[in-house]
PDB file of C-alpha atoms in Angstrom:
ATOM      1  CA  MET H  17      51.642 123.673  69.177  1.00 32.00           C
ATOM      2  CA  ALA H  18      53.675 124.313  72.347  1.00 36.00           C
ATOM      3  CA  LEU H  19      52.964 127.422  74.359  1.00 35.00           C
ATOM      4  CA  ALA H  20      55.713 130.021  74.686  1.00 38.00           C
ATOM      5  CA  GLY H  21      58.214 128.874  77.299  1.00 40.00           C
ATOM      6  CA  MET H  22      56.926 125.282  77.063  1.00 39.00           C
ATOM      7  CA  THR H  23      58.318 122.259  75.238  1.00 40.00           C
ATOM      8  CA  ALA H  24      56.215 120.017  73.065  1.00 39.00           C
ATOM      9  CA  GLY H  25      56.130 117.563  75.935  1.00 39.00           C
ATOM     10  CA  GLY H  26      54.628 120.114  78.271  1.00 41.00           C
ATOM     11  CA  LEU H  27      57.749 120.824  80.345  1.00 40.00           C
ATOM     12  CA  PRO H  28      58.961 124.387  80.831  1.00 42.00           C
ATOM     13  CA  SER H  29      61.864 124.955  78.457  1.00 41.00           C
ATOM     14  CA  SER H  30      64.003 126.310  81.301  1.00 43.00           C
ATOM     15  CA  GLY H  31      63.440 123.078  83.221  1.00 44.00           C
ATOM     16  CA  LEU H  32      64.578 121.015  80.265  1.00 41.00           C
ATOM     17  CA  ALA H  33      67.727 123.090  79.958  1.00 43.00           C
ATOM     18  CA  ALA H  34      68.460 122.638  83.628  1.00 42.00           C
ATOM     19  CA  THR H  35      67.976 118.886  83.282  1.00 43.00           C
ATOM     20  CA  ALA H  36      70.330 118.764  80.323  1.00 42.00           C
ATOM     21  CA  ASP H  37      72.915 120.846  82.144  1.00 51.00           C
ATOM     22  CA  SER H  38      72.783 118.651  85.229  1.00 52.00           C
ATOM     23  CA  ALA H  39      73.150 115.530  83.097  1.00 61.00           C
ATOM     24  CA  THR H  40      76.398 116.768  81.592  1.00 80.00           C
ATOM     25  CA  ALA H  41      77.887 118.789  84.446  1.00 91.00           C
ATOM     26  CA  PRO H  42      80.858 117.058  86.105  1.00 95.00           C
ATOM     27  CA  VAL H  43      80.564 116.046  89.749  1.00 97.00           C
ATOM     28  CA  THR H  44      82.795 118.175  91.969  1.00 97.00           C
ATOM     29  CA  VAL H  45      85.289 116.170  94.010  1.00 98.00           C
ATOM     30  CA  LYS H  46      87.107 118.080  96.729  1.00 98.00           C
ATOM     31  CA  VAL H  47      90.679 116.970  97.346  1.00 98.00           C
ATOM     32  CA  GLY H  48      92.429 117.728 100.621  1.00 97.00           C
ATOM     33  CA  GLY H  49      95.937 119.114 100.607  1.00 97.00           C
ATOM     34  CA  TYR H  50      98.224 120.214 103.442  1.00 95.00           C
ATOM     35  CA  GLU H  51     101.651 121.773 103.107  1.00 93.00           C
ATOM     36  CA  PHE H  52     103.876 118.872 102.089  1.00 94.00           C
ATOM     37  CA  PRO H  53     106.486 120.100  99.619  1.00 94.00           C
ATOM     38  CA  PRO H  54     106.842 119.361  96.777  1.00 94.00           C
ATOM     39  CA  TYR H  55     103.390 117.721  96.792  1.00 96.00           C
ATOM     40  CA  VAL H  56     101.629 120.768  98.219  1.00 95.00           C
ATOM     41  CA  THR H  57     103.640 123.961  98.506  1.00 91.00           C
ATOM     42  CA  GLU H  58     103.080 126.882 100.856  1.00 85.00           C
ATOM     43  CA  SER H  59     101.155 128.688  98.108  1.00 84.00           C
ATOM     44  CA  GLY H  60      98.920 125.670  97.460  1.00 82.00           C
ATOM     45  CA  GLY H  61     100.542 124.624  94.207  1.00 87.00           C
ATOM     46  CA  GLY H  62     102.871 121.704  93.682  1.00 94.00           C
ATOM     47  CA  VAL H  63     102.574 118.145  92.472  1.00 96.00           C
ATOM     48  CA  THR H  64      99.061 117.607  93.847  1.00 97.00           C
ATOM     49  CA  GLN H  65      97.626 120.546  91.905  1.00 97.00           C
ATOM     50  CA  ALA H  66      99.420 119.368  88.763  1.00 97.00           C
ATOM     51  CA  LEU H  67      97.901 115.901  89.207  1.00 98.00           C
ATOM     52  CA  LEU H  68      94.427 117.393  89.630  1.00 98.00           C
ATOM     53  CA  ASP H  69      94.924 119.493  86.490  1.00 98.00           C
ATOM     54  CA  LEU H  70      95.818 116.310  84.621  1.00 98.00           C
ATOM     55  CA  LEU H  71      92.759 114.479  85.957  1.00 97.00           C
ATOM     56  CA  ASN H  72      90.515 117.371  84.965  1.00 98.00           C
ATOM     57  CA  ALA H  73      91.991 117.493  81.470  1.00 97.00           C
ATOM     58  CA  GLU H  74      91.764 113.732  80.889  1.00 94.00           C
ATOM     59  CA  GLN H  75      88.098 113.130  81.751  1.00 94.00           C
ATOM     60  CA  SER H  76      84.815 115.011  82.136  1.00 95.00           C
ATOM     61  CA  ASP H  77      82.843 113.000  84.715  1.00 96.00           C
ATOM     62  CA  PHE H  78      84.454 114.687  87.714  1.00 97.00           C
ATOM     63  CA  ARG H  79      85.927 118.077  88.481  1.00 98.00           C
ATOM     64  CA  PHE H  80      88.697 117.900  91.082  1.00 98.00           C
ATOM     65  CA  GLU H  81      89.273 120.930  93.316  1.00 98.00           C
ATOM     66  CA  LEU H  82      91.977 121.384  95.959  1.00 97.00           C
ATOM     67  CA  VAL H  83      90.864 122.195  99.514  1.00 97.00           C
ATOM     68  CA  ARG H  84      93.518 123.315 101.981  1.00 96.00           C
ATOM     69  CA  THR H  85      93.808 121.582 105.331  1.00 96.00           C
ATOM     70  CA  SER H  86      96.614 121.000 107.842  1.00 94.00           C
ATOM     71  CA  PRO H  87      98.573 117.862 108.742  1.00 94.00           C
ATOM     72  CA  GLN H  88      96.846 117.664 112.110  1.00 93.00           C
ATOM     73  CA  ARG H  89      93.325 118.551 110.922  1.00 96.00           C
ATOM     74  CA  ARG H  90      93.179 116.405 107.789  1.00 97.00           C
ATOM     75  CA  TYR H  91      91.601 113.375 109.481  1.00 97.00           C
ATOM     76  CA  GLU H  92      88.671 115.270 110.961  1.00 97.00           C
ATOM     77  CA  ASP H  93      88.166 117.269 107.761  1.00 97.00           C
ATOM     78  CA  MET H  94      87.946 114.077 105.712  1.00 97.00           C
ATOM     79  CA  GLU H  95      85.535 112.376 108.109  1.00 95.00           C
ATOM     80  CA  ARG H  96      83.301 115.462 108.189  1.00 95.00           C
ATOM     81  CA  GLY H  97      83.134 115.497 104.407  1.00 96.00           C
ATOM     82  CA  ARG H  98      85.018 118.754 103.959  1.00 97.00           C
ATOM     83  CA  PHE H  99      86.873 116.922 101.226  1.00 98.00           C
ATOM     84  CA  ASP H 100      86.392 113.577  99.493  1.00 98.00           C
ATOM     85  CA  MET H 101      89.892 112.325  98.822  1.00 98.00           C
ATOM     86  CA  ILE H 102      93.524 113.108  99.498  1.00 98.00           C
ATOM     87  CA  ALA H 103      96.520 112.257  97.341  1.00 98.00           C
ATOM     88  CA  PHE H 104     100.112 111.307  98.197  1.00 97.00           C
ATOM     89  CA  GLU H 105      99.026 109.690 101.458  1.00 97.00           C
ATOM     90  CA  SER H 106      99.476 106.390 103.272  1.00 96.00           C
ATOM     91  CA  LEU H 107      97.159 104.488 105.578  1.00 96.00           C
ATOM     92  CA  ALA H 108     100.157 104.176 107.926  1.00 94.00           C
ATOM     93  CA  TRP H 109     100.090 107.930 108.536  1.00 95.00           C
ATOM     94  CA  GLY H 110      97.288 107.822 111.085  1.00 95.00           C
ATOM     95  CA  TRP H 111      94.455 106.668 108.803  1.00 97.00           C
ATOM     96  CA  LYS H 112      94.028 103.067 109.961  1.00 94.00           C
ATOM     97  CA  GLY H 113      90.575 102.465 111.398  1.00 95.00           C
ATOM     98  CA  ARG H 114      89.128 105.553 109.737  1.00 96.00           C
ATOM     99  CA  PRO H 115      86.383 105.486 107.069  1.00 96.00           C
ATOM    100  CA  VAL H 116      88.736 105.698 104.101  1.00 97.00           C
ATOM    101  CA  GLU H 117      89.995 103.329 101.414  1.00 97.00           C
ATOM    102  CA  ALA H 118      93.356 103.420  99.676  1.00 98.00           C
ATOM    103  CA  SER H 119      94.184 103.158  96.011  1.00 98.00           C
ATOM    104  CA  ARG H 120      97.100 101.097  94.812  1.00 98.00           C
ATOM    105  CA  VAL H 121     100.586 102.549  95.310  1.00 97.00           C
ATOM    106  CA  PHE H 122     101.285 104.833  92.346  1.00 97.00           C
ATOM    107  CA  LEU H 123     104.498 106.646  93.347  1.00 96.00           C
ATOM    108  CA  ARG H 124     107.371 106.097  95.762  1.00 95.00           C
ATOM    109  CA  ASP H 125     109.508 108.685  97.510  1.00 95.00           C
ATOM    110  CA  ALA H 126     111.528 108.717 100.739  1.00 95.00           C
ATOM    111  CA  GLU H 127     112.618 110.723 103.738  1.00 97.00           C
ATOM    112  CA  VAL H 128     116.308 111.394 104.280  1.00 98.00           C
ATOM    113  CA  PHE H 129     118.391 113.138 106.906  1.00 98.00           C
ATOM    114  CA  VAL H 130     120.626 116.141 106.275  1.00 98.00           C
ATOM    115  CA  ALA H 131     123.528 117.338 108.410  1.00 98.00           C
ATOM    116  CA  LYS H 132     125.995 120.168 108.136  1.00 98.00           C
ATOM    117  CA  ALA H 133     128.952 119.146 105.989  1.00 98.00           C
ATOM    118  CA  GLY H 134     132.433 119.526 107.424  1.00 96.00           C
ATOM    119  CA  PRO H 135     135.805 117.874 108.016  1.00 96.00           C
ATOM    120  CA  GLY H 136     135.513 114.255 109.054  1.00 94.00           C
ATOM    121  CA  MET H 137     131.775 114.113 108.299  1.00 97.00           C
ATOM    122  CA  ASP H 138     130.673 110.985 106.453  1.00 98.00           C
ATOM    123  CA  GLN H 139     127.758 108.561 106.300  1.00 98.00           C
ATOM    124  CA  SER H 140     128.632 107.053 109.671  1.00 98.00           C
ATOM    125  CA  TYR H 141     127.301 110.262 111.234  1.00 98.00           C
ATOM    126  CA  PHE H 142     123.780 109.006 110.521  1.00 98.00           C
ATOM    127  CA  ASP H 143     124.269 105.633 112.212  1.00 96.00           C
ATOM    128  CA  ARG H 144     123.019 106.948 115.547  1.00 95.00           C
ATOM    129  CA  LEU H 145     120.124 109.334 116.034  1.00 96.00           C
ATOM    130  CA  ASP H 146     119.612 109.201 119.789  1.00 93.00           C
ATOM    131  CA  ASP H 147     122.475 111.594 120.518  1.00 95.00           C
ATOM    132  CA  LYS H 148     121.403 114.260 118.024  1.00 97.00           C
ATOM    133  CA  THR H 149     118.808 117.014 117.822  1.00 97.00           C
ATOM    134  CA  ILE H 150     116.478 116.447 114.864  1.00 98.00           C
ATOM    135  CA  LEU H 151     114.287 119.028 113.159  1.00 98.00           C
ATOM    136  CA  GLY H 152     111.023 117.643 111.779  1.00 97.00           C
ATOM    137  CA  ARG H 153     107.702 118.886 110.459  1.00 95.00           C
ATOM    138  CA  LEU H 154     104.635 119.262 112.696  1.00 94.00           C
ATOM    139  CA  GLY H 155     101.997 116.645 111.920  1.00 93.00           C
ATOM    140  CA  TYR H 156     104.296 114.233 110.072  1.00 95.00           C
ATOM    141  CA  HIS H 157     104.820 110.574 110.999  1.00 95.00           C
ATOM    142  CA  TYR H 158     108.407 109.359 111.346  1.00 96.00           C
ATOM    143  CA  ALA H 159     109.598 105.751 111.199  1.00 95.00           C
ATOM    144  CA  PHE H 160     112.520 106.342 113.584  1.00 96.00           C
ATOM    145  CA  ALA H 161     109.901 107.245 116.201  1.00 96.00           C
ATOM    146  CA  GLY H 162     107.575 104.329 115.532  1.00 95.00           C
ATOM    147  CA  MET H 163     105.385 106.372 113.137  1.00 95.00           C
ATOM    148  CA  THR H 164     104.157 108.676 115.863  1.00 93.00           C
ATOM    149  CA  ALA H 165     103.303 112.286 115.083  1.00 93.00           C
ATOM    150  CA  ASP H 166     102.745 113.251 118.733  1.00 95.00           C
ATOM    151  CA  PRO H 167     104.828 116.411 119.339  1.00 95.00           C
ATOM    152  CA  GLU H 168     105.351 115.671 123.029  1.00 96.00           C
ATOM    153  CA  VAL H 169     106.573 112.138 122.366  1.00 96.00           C
ATOM    154  CA  LEU H 170     108.835 113.276 119.553  1.00 97.00           C
ATOM    155  CA  GLU H 171     110.405 116.009 121.647  1.00 96.00           C
ATOM    156  CA  LYS H 172     110.815 114.130 124.926  1.00 95.00           C
ATOM    157  CA  ARG H 173     111.744 110.665 123.680  1.00 96.00           C
ATOM    158  CA  PHE H 174     113.415 111.378 120.342  1.00 97.00           C
ATOM    159  CA  ASN H 175     114.904 114.856 120.794  1.00 96.00           C
ATOM    160  CA  THR H 176     112.936 116.054 117.771  1.00 97.00           C
ATOM    161  CA  ARG H 177     111.817 119.665 117.455  1.00 97.00           C
ATOM    162  CA  LEU H 178     108.874 120.249 115.146  1.00 96.00           C
ATOM    163  CA  THR H 179     108.453 123.267 112.894  1.00 95.00           C
ATOM    164  CA  VAL H 180     106.249 124.210 109.954  1.00 91.00           C
ATOM    165  CA  THR H 181     108.854 124.471 107.195  1.00 92.00           C
ATOM    166  CA  HIS H 182     111.213 122.020 105.506  1.00 94.00           C
ATOM    167  CA  GLU H 183     113.291 124.814 104.034  1.00 95.00           C
ATOM    168  CA  GLY H 184     113.754 126.502 107.388  1.00 96.00           C
ATOM    169  CA  ASN H 185     114.876 123.198 108.900  1.00 97.00           C
ATOM    170  CA  VAL H 186     117.474 122.625 106.197  1.00 98.00           C
ATOM    171  CA  ARG H 187     118.818 126.149 106.542  1.00 98.00           C
ATOM    172  CA  SER H 188     118.957 125.797 110.335  1.00 98.00           C
ATOM    173  CA  VAL H 189     121.099 122.676 110.002  1.00 98.00           C
ATOM    174  CA  ALA H 190     123.403 124.402 107.508  1.00 97.00           C
ATOM    175  CA  ALA H 191     123.788 127.242 110.016  1.00 97.00           C
ATOM    176  CA  GLY H 192     124.666 124.822 112.820  1.00 96.00           C
ATOM    177  CA  ARG H 193     121.511 125.358 114.883  1.00 96.00           C
ATOM    178  CA  ALA H 194     120.588 121.650 114.883  1.00 96.00           C
ATOM    179  CA  ALA H 195     122.393 118.415 114.158  1.00 98.00           C
ATOM    180  CA  LEU H 196     119.899 116.923 111.698  1.00 98.00           C
ATOM    181  CA  ALA H 197     116.815 117.682 109.677  1.00 98.00           C
ATOM    182  CA  ILE H 198     114.555 115.045 108.178  1.00 98.00           C
ATOM    183  CA  VAL H 199     113.025 115.988 104.835  1.00 97.00           C
ATOM    184  CA  THR H 200     111.340 114.502 101.797  1.00 95.00           C
ATOM    185  CA  ARG H 201     113.936 113.453  99.221  1.00 95.00           C
ATOM    186  CA  SER H 202     112.064 115.000  96.293  1.00 94.00           C
ATOM    187  CA  PHE H 203     111.758 118.280  98.213  1.00 95.00           C
ATOM    188  CA  LEU H 204     115.485 118.280  98.892  1.00 96.00           C
ATOM    189  CA  ALA H 205     116.290 117.662  95.223  1.00 94.00           C
ATOM    190  CA  GLN H 206     114.158 120.636  94.184  1.00 92.00           C
ATOM    191  CA  PHE H 207     115.553 122.811  96.977  1.00 95.00           C
ATOM    192  CA  LEU H 208     119.165 122.121  95.988  1.00 96.00           C
ATOM    193  CA  LYS H 209     118.361 122.722  92.325  1.00 93.00           C
ATOM    194  CA  ALA H 210     116.955 126.138  93.249  1.00 94.00           C
ATOM    195  CA  ASN H 211     119.764 126.833  95.764  1.00 97.00           C
ATOM    196  CA  PRO H 212     122.912 125.199  94.343  1.00 97.00           C
ATOM    197  CA  ASP H 213     125.106 127.158  96.746  1.00 97.00           C
ATOM    198  CA  MET H 214     123.657 125.093  99.616  1.00 97.00           C
ATOM    199  CA  ALA H 215     124.789 121.727  98.256  1.00 97.00           C
ATOM    200  CA  SER H 216     128.362 122.051  99.548  1.00 97.00           C
ATOM    201  CA  LEU H 217     127.075 122.969 103.012  1.00 97.00           C
ATOM    202  CA  LEU H 218     125.045 119.799 103.511  1.00 98.00           C
ATOM    203  CA  LEU H 219     125.686 116.092 103.953  1.00 98.00           C
ATOM    204  CA  VAL H 220     122.701 114.034 102.811  1.00 98.00           C
ATOM    205  CA  SER H 221     122.150 110.563 104.249  1.00 98.00           C
ATOM    206  CA  ASP H 222     122.117 107.434 102.143  1.00 97.00           C
ATOM    207  CA  ARG H 223     119.986 106.115 104.982  1.00 96.00           C
ATOM    208  CA  THR H 224     116.245 106.630 104.566  1.00 97.00           C
ATOM    209  CA  ASP H 225     113.842 106.962 107.457  1.00 96.00           C
ATOM    210  CA  GLN H 226     110.941 105.585 105.474  1.00 95.00           C
ATOM    211  CA  ILE H 227     110.042 104.844 101.887  1.00 96.00           C
ATOM    212  CA  TYR H 228     106.849 106.636 100.935  1.00 95.00           C
ATOM    213  CA  GLU H 229     104.377 104.389  99.164  1.00 96.00           C
ATOM    214  CA  HIS H 230     102.012 107.043  97.931  1.00 97.00           C
ATOM    215  CA  THR H 231      98.352 106.172  97.505  1.00 98.00           C
ATOM    216  CA  ILE H 232      95.161 108.176  97.047  1.00 98.00           C
ATOM    217  CA  LEU H 233      92.750 107.860  99.961  1.00 98.00           C
ATOM    218  CA  VAL H 234      89.040 108.210  99.251  1.00 98.00           C
ATOM    219  CA  ARG H 235      86.263 108.760 101.753  1.00 97.00           C
ATOM    220  CA  ARG H 236      83.850 105.867 101.958  1.00 94.00           C
ATOM    221  CA  ASP H 237      80.504 106.699 100.348  1.00 91.00           C
ATOM    222  CA  GLY H 238      82.102 109.719  98.670  1.00 95.00           C
ATOM    223  CA  PRO H 239      81.484 110.717  95.044  1.00 96.00           C
ATOM    224  CA  VAL H 240      84.452 108.751  93.672  1.00 96.00           C
ATOM    225  CA  GLY H 241      85.556 105.239  94.558  1.00 96.00           C
ATOM    226  CA  VAL H 242      88.844 103.375  94.703  1.00 97.00           C
ATOM    227  CA  ALA H 243      88.017 101.291  91.619  1.00 97.00           C
ATOM    228  CA  TRP H 244      87.637 104.449  89.514  1.00 97.00           C
ATOM    229  CA  VAL H 245      90.860 105.908  90.924  1.00 98.00           C
ATOM    230  CA  ASN H 246      92.845 102.735  90.225  1.00 98.00           C
ATOM    231  CA  ALA H 247      91.487 102.398  86.700  1.00 98.00           C
ATOM    232  CA  THR H 248      92.298 106.044  85.982  1.00 97.00           C
ATOM    233  CA  LEU H 249      95.842 105.732  87.350  1.00 97.00           C
ATOM    234  CA  ASP H 250      96.354 102.630  85.190  1.00 98.00           C
ATOM    235  CA  ARG H 251      95.104 104.443  82.087  1.00 97.00           C
ATOM    236  CA  LEU H 252      97.283 107.501  82.703  1.00 97.00           C
ATOM    237  CA  GLU H 253     100.341 105.318  83.237  1.00 97.00           C
ATOM    238  CA  ARG H 254      99.708 103.332  80.038  1.00 97.00           C
ATOM    239  CA  SER H 255      99.229 106.529  78.042  1.00 97.00           C
ATOM    240  CA  GLY H 256     102.491 107.972  79.381  1.00 96.00           C
ATOM    241  CA  ALA H 257     100.698 110.982  80.920  1.00 97.00           C
ATOM    242  CA  LEU H 258     101.720 110.171  84.510  1.00 96.00           C
ATOM    243  CA  PRO H 259     105.395 109.431  83.737  1.00 95.00           C
ATOM    244  CA  ALA H 260     105.526 112.672  81.732  1.00 96.00           C
ATOM    245  CA  LEU H 261     104.081 114.561  84.703  1.00 96.00           C
ATOM    246  CA  TRP H 262     106.707 113.185  87.092  1.00 94.00           C
ATOM    247  CA  THR H 263     109.470 114.049  84.633  1.00 93.00           C
ATOM    248  CA  ARG H 264     108.196 117.593  84.133  1.00 92.00           C
ATOM    249  CA  LEU H 265     108.027 118.184  87.889  1.00 91.00           C
ATOM    250  CA  GLY H 266     111.380 116.605  88.674  1.00 87.00           C
ATOM    251  CA  ILE H 267     109.883 113.719  90.648  1.00 87.00           C
ATOM    252  CA  ALA H 268     111.793 110.444  90.361  1.00 75.00           C
ATOM    253  CA  PRO H 269     109.380 107.481  90.339  1.00 69.00           C
TER     254      PRO H 269
END
């Protein structure tokens, strides 16, 4: 006969409960996210949070939680273990040589230029960039500048002023305060849907600066590996869950 508070095997009942809980509790995986609309919005929502909600709903081994960082600080935060993975990233954006591994490409997007619309303005306006002021986002890597994110290089060599808001850059161009802004195409689509009055004020380039090949980067020796990420992405694509997510959020694959 077991004593009160003891199991038949001689273990405290509370210890057995703790063991059972730990065996079934999901492992917490922290996911870095910096403001990168529409993937991470100013409020911390956006496509990344929707993807994490889907991952949490579709499996029970891991619990994914968003951790805010900044474009400039994300590398150090990842290496220090402040978070374990980061979505909608590319090794080309300053990650080469760092202790991270990349999943397969699971979504493509692009960066485009916007100018103020007006008489005589057409796509030829975007043929040359060296004679125009460009508004960009602090911490981003741009192909027209050789994928550098260095603010001093961008300003001195490429006449690019860096800010902390895509929307502000687009509105500045519409107001004539800069010649060009460079923005994420999916952000621009959502912005114009929410602000249809702005569409007639802007000329959007057919030219892209770079095609995003979005991957998920995982920290080496972290709680989740690339093989698990790839297998999960494959499963969610086959089930239709990922395509449905992109459609719901207005993201064109």
